[in-house]
Short mmCIF file of C-alpha atoms and ligand atoms in Angstrom, two decimals:
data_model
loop_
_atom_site.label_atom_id
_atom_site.label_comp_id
_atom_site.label_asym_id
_atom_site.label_seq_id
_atom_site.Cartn_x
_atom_site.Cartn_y
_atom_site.Cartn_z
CA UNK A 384 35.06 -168.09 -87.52
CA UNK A 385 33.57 -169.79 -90.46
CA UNK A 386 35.82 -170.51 -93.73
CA UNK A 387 35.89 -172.93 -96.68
CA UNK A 388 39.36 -174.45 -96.09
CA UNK A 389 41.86 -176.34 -98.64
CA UNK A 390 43.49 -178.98 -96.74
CA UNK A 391 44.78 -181.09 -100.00
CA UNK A 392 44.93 -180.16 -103.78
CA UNK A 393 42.67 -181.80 -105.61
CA UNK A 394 40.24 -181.84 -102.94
CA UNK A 395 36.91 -179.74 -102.66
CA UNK A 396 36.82 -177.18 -99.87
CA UNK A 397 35.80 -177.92 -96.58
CA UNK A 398 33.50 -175.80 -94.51
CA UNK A 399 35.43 -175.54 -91.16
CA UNK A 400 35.57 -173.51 -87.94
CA UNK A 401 38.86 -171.50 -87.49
CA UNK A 402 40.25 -169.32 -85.05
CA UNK A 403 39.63 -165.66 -85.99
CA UNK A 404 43.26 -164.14 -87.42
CA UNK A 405 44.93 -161.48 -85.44
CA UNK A 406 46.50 -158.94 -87.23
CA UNK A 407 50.22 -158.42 -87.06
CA UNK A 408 52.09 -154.70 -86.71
CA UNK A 409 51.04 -153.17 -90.63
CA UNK A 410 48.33 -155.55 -91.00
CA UNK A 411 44.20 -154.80 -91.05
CA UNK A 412 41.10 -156.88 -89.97
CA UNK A 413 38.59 -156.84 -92.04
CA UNK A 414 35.55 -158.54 -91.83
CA UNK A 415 34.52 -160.11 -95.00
CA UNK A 416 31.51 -158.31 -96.66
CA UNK A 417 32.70 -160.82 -99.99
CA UNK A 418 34.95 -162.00 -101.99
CA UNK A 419 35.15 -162.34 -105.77
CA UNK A 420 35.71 -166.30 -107.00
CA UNK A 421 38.78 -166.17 -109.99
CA UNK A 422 39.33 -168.95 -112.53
CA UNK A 423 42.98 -168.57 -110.43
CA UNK A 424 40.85 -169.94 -107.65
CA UNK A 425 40.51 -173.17 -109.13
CA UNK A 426 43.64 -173.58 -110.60
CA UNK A 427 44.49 -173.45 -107.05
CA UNK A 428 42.26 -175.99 -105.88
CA UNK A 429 42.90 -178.42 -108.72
CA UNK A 430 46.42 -178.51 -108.20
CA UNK A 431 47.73 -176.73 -111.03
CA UNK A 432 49.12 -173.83 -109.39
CA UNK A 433 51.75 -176.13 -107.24
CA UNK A 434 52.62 -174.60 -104.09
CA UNK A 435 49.87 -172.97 -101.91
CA UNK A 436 50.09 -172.63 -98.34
CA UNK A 437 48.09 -175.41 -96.78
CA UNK A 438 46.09 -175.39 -94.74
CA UNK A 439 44.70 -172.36 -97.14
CA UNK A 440 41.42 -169.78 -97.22
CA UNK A 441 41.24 -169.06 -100.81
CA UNK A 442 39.88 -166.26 -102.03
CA UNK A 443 42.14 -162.70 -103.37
CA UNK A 444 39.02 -160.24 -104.39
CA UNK A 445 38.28 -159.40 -100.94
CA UNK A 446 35.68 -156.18 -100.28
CA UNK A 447 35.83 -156.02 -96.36
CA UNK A 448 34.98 -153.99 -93.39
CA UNK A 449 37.64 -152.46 -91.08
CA UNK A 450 37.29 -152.14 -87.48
CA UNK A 451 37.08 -148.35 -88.07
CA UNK A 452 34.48 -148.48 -90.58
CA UNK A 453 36.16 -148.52 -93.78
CA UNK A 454 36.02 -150.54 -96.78
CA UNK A 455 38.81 -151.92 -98.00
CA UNK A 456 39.99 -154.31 -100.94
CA UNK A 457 42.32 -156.78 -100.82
CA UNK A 458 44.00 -158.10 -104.30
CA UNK A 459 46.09 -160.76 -105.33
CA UNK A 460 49.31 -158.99 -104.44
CA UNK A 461 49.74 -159.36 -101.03
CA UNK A 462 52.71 -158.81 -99.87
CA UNK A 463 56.46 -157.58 -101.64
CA UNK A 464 59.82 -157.06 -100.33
CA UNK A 465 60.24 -154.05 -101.72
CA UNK A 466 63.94 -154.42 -102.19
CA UNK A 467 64.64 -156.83 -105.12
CA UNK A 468 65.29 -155.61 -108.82
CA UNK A 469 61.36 -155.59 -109.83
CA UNK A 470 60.58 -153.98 -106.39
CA UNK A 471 63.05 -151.20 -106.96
CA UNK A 472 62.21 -150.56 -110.91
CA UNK A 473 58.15 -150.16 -110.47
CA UNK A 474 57.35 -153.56 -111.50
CA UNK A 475 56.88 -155.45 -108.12
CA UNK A 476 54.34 -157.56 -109.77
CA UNK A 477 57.20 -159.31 -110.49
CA UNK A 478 58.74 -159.25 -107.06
CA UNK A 479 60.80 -162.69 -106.17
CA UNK A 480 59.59 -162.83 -102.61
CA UNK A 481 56.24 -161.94 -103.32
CA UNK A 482 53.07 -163.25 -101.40
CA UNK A 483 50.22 -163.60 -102.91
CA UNK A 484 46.35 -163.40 -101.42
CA UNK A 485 44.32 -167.24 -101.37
CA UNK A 486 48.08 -169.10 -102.12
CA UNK A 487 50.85 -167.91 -100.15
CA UNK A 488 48.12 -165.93 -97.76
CA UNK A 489 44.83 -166.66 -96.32
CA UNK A 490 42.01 -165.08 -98.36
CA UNK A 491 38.88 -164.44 -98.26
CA UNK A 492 36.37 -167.19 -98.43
CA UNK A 493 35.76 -166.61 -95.14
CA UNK A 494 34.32 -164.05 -92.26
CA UNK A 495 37.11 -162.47 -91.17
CA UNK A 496 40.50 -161.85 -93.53
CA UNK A 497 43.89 -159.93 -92.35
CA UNK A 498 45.66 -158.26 -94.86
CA UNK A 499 48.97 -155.68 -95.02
CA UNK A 500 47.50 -152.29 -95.24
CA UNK A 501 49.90 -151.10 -97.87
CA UNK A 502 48.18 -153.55 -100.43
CA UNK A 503 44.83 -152.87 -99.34
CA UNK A 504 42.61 -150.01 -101.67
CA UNK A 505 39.70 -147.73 -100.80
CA UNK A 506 36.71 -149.47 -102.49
CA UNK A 507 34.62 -146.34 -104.27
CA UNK A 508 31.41 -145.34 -102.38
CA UNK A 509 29.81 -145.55 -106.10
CA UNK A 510 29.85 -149.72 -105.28
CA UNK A 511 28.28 -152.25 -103.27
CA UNK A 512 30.43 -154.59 -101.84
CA UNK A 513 29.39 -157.70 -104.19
CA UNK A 514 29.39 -155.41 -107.22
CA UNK A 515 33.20 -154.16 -106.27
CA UNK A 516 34.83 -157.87 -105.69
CA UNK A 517 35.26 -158.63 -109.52
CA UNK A 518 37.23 -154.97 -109.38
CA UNK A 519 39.67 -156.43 -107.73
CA UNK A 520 41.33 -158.86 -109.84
CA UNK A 521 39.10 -159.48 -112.90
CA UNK A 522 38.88 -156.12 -113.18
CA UNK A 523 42.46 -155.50 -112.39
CA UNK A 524 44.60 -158.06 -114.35
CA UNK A 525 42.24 -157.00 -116.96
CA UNK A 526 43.30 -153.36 -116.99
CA UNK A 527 46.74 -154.28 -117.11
CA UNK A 528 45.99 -156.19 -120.21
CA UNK A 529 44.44 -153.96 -121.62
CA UNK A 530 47.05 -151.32 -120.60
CA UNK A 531 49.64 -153.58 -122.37
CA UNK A 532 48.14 -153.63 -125.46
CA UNK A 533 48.67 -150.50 -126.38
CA UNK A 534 46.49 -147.96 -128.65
CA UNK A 535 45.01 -150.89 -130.16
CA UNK A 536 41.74 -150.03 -131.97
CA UNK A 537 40.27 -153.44 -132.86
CA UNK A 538 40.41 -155.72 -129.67
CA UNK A 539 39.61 -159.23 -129.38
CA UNK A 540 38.73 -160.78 -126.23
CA UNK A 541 39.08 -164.53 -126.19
CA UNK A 542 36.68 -165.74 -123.13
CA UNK A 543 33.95 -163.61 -122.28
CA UNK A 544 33.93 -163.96 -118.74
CA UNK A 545 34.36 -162.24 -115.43
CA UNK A 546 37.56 -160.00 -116.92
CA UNK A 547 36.31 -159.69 -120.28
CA UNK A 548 33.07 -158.71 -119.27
CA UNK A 549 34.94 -155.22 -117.39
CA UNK A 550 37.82 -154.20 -119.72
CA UNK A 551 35.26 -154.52 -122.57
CA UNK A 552 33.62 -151.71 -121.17
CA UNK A 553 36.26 -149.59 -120.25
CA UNK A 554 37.82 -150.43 -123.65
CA UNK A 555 34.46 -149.08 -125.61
CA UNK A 556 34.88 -145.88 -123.02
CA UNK A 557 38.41 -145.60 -124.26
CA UNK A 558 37.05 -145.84 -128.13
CA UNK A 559 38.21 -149.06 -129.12
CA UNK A 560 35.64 -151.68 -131.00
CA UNK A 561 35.80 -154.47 -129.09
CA UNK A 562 35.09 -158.14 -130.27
CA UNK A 563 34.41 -160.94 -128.18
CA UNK A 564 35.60 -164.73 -129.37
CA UNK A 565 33.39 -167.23 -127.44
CA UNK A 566 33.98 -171.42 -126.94
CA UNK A 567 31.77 -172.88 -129.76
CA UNK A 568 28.24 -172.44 -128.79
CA UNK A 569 28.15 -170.58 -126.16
CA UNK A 570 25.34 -168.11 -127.55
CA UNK A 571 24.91 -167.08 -124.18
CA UNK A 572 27.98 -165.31 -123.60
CA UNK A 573 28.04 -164.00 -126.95
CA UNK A 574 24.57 -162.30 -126.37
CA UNK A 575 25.91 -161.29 -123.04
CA UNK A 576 29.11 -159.63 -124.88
CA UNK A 577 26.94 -157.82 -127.50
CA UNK A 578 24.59 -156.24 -124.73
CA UNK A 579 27.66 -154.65 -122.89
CA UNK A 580 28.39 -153.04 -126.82
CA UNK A 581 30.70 -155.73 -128.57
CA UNK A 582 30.06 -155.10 -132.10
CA UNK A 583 30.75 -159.01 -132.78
CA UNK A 584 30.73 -161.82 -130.82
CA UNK A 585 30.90 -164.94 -132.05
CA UNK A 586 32.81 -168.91 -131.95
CA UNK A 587 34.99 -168.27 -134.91
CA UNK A 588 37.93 -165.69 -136.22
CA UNK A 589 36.28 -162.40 -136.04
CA UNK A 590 35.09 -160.72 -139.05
CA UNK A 591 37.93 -158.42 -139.88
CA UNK A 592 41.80 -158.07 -138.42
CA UNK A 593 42.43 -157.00 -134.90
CA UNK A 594 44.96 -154.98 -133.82
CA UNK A 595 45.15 -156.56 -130.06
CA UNK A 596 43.89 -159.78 -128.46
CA UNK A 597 43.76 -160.64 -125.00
CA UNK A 598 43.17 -164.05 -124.00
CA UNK A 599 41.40 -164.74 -120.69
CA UNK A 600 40.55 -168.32 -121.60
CA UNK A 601 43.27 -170.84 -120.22
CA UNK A 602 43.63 -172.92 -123.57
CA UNK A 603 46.77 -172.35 -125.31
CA UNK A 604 45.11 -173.50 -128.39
CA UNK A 605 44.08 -169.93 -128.56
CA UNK A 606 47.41 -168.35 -128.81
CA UNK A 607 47.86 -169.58 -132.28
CA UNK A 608 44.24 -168.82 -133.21
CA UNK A 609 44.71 -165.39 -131.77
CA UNK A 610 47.95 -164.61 -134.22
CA UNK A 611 46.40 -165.51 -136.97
CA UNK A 612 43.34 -162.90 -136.12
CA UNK A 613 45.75 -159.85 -135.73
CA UNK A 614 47.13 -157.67 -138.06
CA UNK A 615 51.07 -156.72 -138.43
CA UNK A 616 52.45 -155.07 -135.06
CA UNK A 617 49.29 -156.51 -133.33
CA UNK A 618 49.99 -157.68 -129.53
CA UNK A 619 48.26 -160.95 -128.21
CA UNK A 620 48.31 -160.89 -124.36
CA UNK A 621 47.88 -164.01 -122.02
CA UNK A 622 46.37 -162.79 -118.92
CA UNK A 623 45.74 -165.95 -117.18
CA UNK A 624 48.27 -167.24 -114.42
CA UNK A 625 48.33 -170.94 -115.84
CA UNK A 626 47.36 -172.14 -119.74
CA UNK A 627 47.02 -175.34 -121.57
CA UNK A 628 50.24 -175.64 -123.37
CA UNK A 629 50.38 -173.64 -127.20
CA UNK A 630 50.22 -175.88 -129.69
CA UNK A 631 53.22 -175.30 -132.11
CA UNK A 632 52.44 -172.56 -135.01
CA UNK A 633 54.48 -171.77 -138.15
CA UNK A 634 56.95 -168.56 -137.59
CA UNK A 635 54.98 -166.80 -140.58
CA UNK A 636 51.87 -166.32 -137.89
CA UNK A 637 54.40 -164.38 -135.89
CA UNK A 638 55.91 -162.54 -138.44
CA UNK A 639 54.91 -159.30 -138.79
CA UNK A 640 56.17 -157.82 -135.86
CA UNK A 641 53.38 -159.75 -133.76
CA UNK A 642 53.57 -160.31 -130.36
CA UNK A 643 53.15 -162.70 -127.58
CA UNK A 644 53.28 -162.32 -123.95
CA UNK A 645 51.67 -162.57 -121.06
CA UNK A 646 50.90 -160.34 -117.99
CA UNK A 647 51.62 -161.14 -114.24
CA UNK A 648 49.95 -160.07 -111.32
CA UNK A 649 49.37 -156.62 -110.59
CA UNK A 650 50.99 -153.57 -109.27
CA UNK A 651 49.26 -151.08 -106.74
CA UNK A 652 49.46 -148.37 -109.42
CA UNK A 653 47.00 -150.63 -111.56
CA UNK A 654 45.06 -151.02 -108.62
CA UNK A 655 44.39 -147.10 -108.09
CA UNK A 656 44.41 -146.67 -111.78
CA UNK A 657 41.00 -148.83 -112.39
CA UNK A 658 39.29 -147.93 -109.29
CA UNK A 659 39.40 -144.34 -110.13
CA UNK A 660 38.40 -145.17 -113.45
CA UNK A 661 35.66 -147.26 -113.06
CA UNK A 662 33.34 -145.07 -111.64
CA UNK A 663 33.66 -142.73 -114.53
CA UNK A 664 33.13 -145.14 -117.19
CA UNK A 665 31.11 -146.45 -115.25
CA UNK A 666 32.26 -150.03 -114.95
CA UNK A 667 29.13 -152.02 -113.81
CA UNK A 668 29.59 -155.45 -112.84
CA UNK A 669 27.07 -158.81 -113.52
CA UNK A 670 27.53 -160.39 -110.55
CA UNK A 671 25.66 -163.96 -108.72
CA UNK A 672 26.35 -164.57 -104.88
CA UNK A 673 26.76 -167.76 -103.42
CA UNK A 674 26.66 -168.14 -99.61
CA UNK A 675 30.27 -169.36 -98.00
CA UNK A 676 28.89 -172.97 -97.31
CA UNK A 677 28.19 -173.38 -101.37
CA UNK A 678 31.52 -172.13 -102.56
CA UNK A 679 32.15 -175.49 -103.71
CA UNK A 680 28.96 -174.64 -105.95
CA UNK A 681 30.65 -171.54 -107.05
CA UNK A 682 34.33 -173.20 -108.41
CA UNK A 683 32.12 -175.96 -110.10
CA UNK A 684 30.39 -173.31 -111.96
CA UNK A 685 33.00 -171.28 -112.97
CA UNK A 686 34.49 -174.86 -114.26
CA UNK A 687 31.80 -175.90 -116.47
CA UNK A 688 31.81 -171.76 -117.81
CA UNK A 689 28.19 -171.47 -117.20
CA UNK A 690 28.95 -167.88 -115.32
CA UNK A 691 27.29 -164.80 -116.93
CA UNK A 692 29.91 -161.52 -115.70
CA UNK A 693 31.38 -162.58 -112.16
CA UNK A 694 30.85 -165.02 -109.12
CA UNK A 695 30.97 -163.63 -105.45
CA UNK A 696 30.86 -165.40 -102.32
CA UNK A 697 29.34 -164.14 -99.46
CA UNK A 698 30.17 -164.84 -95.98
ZN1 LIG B 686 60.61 -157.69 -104.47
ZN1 LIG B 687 42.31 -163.62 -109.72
#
């Protein structure tokens, strides 16, 4: 089969010809229908997540085909153990031994993908296949987020890309007022923010205080920036899996009863949480295809930011 293969860190992706997996006892094959591209994509191919298998398929918002007609999705959470202290207390995002999709795993820039069943879900009927790969970790790590920050009414969403672009919309459903905190001068994703019902977007600290933040851009310049947006008891969340170190900030930004932390990962429960959701709100997704052999095209996009909503590849 076709795939765009990571031999080195560092290096771009190769277009190569690979034998077709075979799926082991619990595992599906799927053939890839597409696959969502994450900023955690690149972080993988620039080295900065450390340890990926290698030779690696990345690639962990899979929408594929079974051989029985079904579509499934395969996340970021691969694989647990089921049996270590996060496994056992509901939070096997966490899990030790975990293996993730497009690192530990092969993904899904590819035609065909295997994955274990148990961490597959049923992709709604309500969505094509390209509009349903952001679901599936944009759209998931950004629930959880979201989920973590609480009842907050004022949220701030600090990169307006392919995350912020979904929980903003199923935080207006919820009734929050959202507001969307852009790099300086990107008037195009603040435009983009305002049409899906931001009532600010902007480069600066947002009009008024927040009561939330979640920060989607991987500059930890923002975590200090963010504190001093929210008001006492407000929550900042990280949501990205790597971030420019945080500058250091005076305590009286934290004080307050502000808080900082980050979210990991994703459980299955978030999983069937959004995708029953999304159809309701309904979630729609901006998404651009690029064909397998340009997937190099795709990272280098995402790096310079010039993305409006979410990039899929296509096999
Ligand atoms: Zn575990
Ligand atoms: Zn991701």
């Amino acid at each position: 089969m076709r795939a765009a293969l990571l031999r080195e860190s560092g290096r771009p992706l190769e277009p190569a010809e690979v034998p077709r997996p075979e799926p082991a006892p619990g595992q599906v094959l799927l053939r890839v229908r597409a696959c969502g591209v994450c900023r955690t994509d690149l972080h993988v191919v620039d080295g900065e997540l450390t340890h990926p298998k290698l030779p690696l398929i990345v690639g962990h918002q899979i929408v594929g085909e079974a051989e029985d007609g079904r579509r499934l999705g395969v996340p970021w959470l691969g694989w647990t153990c089921g049996a270590c202290r996060y496994c056992t207390s509901g939070r096997e995002n966490l899990c030790d031994r975990a293996r993730f999709t497009g690192y530990d795993l092969d993904g899904g820039y590819a035609e065909w993908a295997v994955a274990d069943e148990r961490f597959c879900f049923p992709i709604p009927e309500a969505y094509g296949d390209l509009d349903a790969a952001p679901l599936l970790c944009a759209g998931l790590i950004g629930y959880r987020a979201l989920r973590l920050t609480g009842d907050a009414d004022r949220l701030g969403l600090y990169g307006f890309g392919a995350a912020a672009h979904i929980v903003a919309q199923v935080a207006l459903w919820q009734g929050r007022r959202v507001f969307a905190v852009t790099r300086e001068g990107d008037e195009h994703a603040q435009a983009f923010a305002r049409s899906l019902g931001a009532e600010w977007a902007g480069a600066g600290p947002p009009p008024e205080e927040l009561d939330a933040a979640i920060i989607f851009a991987p500059a930890g310049e923002l975590v200090p920036a963010a504190l001093r947006a929210v008001a006492k008891g407000g929550t900042i969340v990280c949501a990205g899996i790597h971030m420019s170190d945080i500058p250091s900030f005076p305590y009286e930004i934290l004080w307050g009863e502000r808080v900082v932390r980050s979210v990991a990962n994703l459980t299955r429960q978030d999983g069937e949480e959004l995708l029953a959701l999304a159809p309701l709100v309904p979630v729609r997704t901006t998404v651009e295809a690029f064909a397998l052999e340009d997937a190099n095209e795709a990272l280098a996009k995402l790096r310079r930011g010039d993305v409006e909503g979410a990039l899929v590849v296509v096999p």
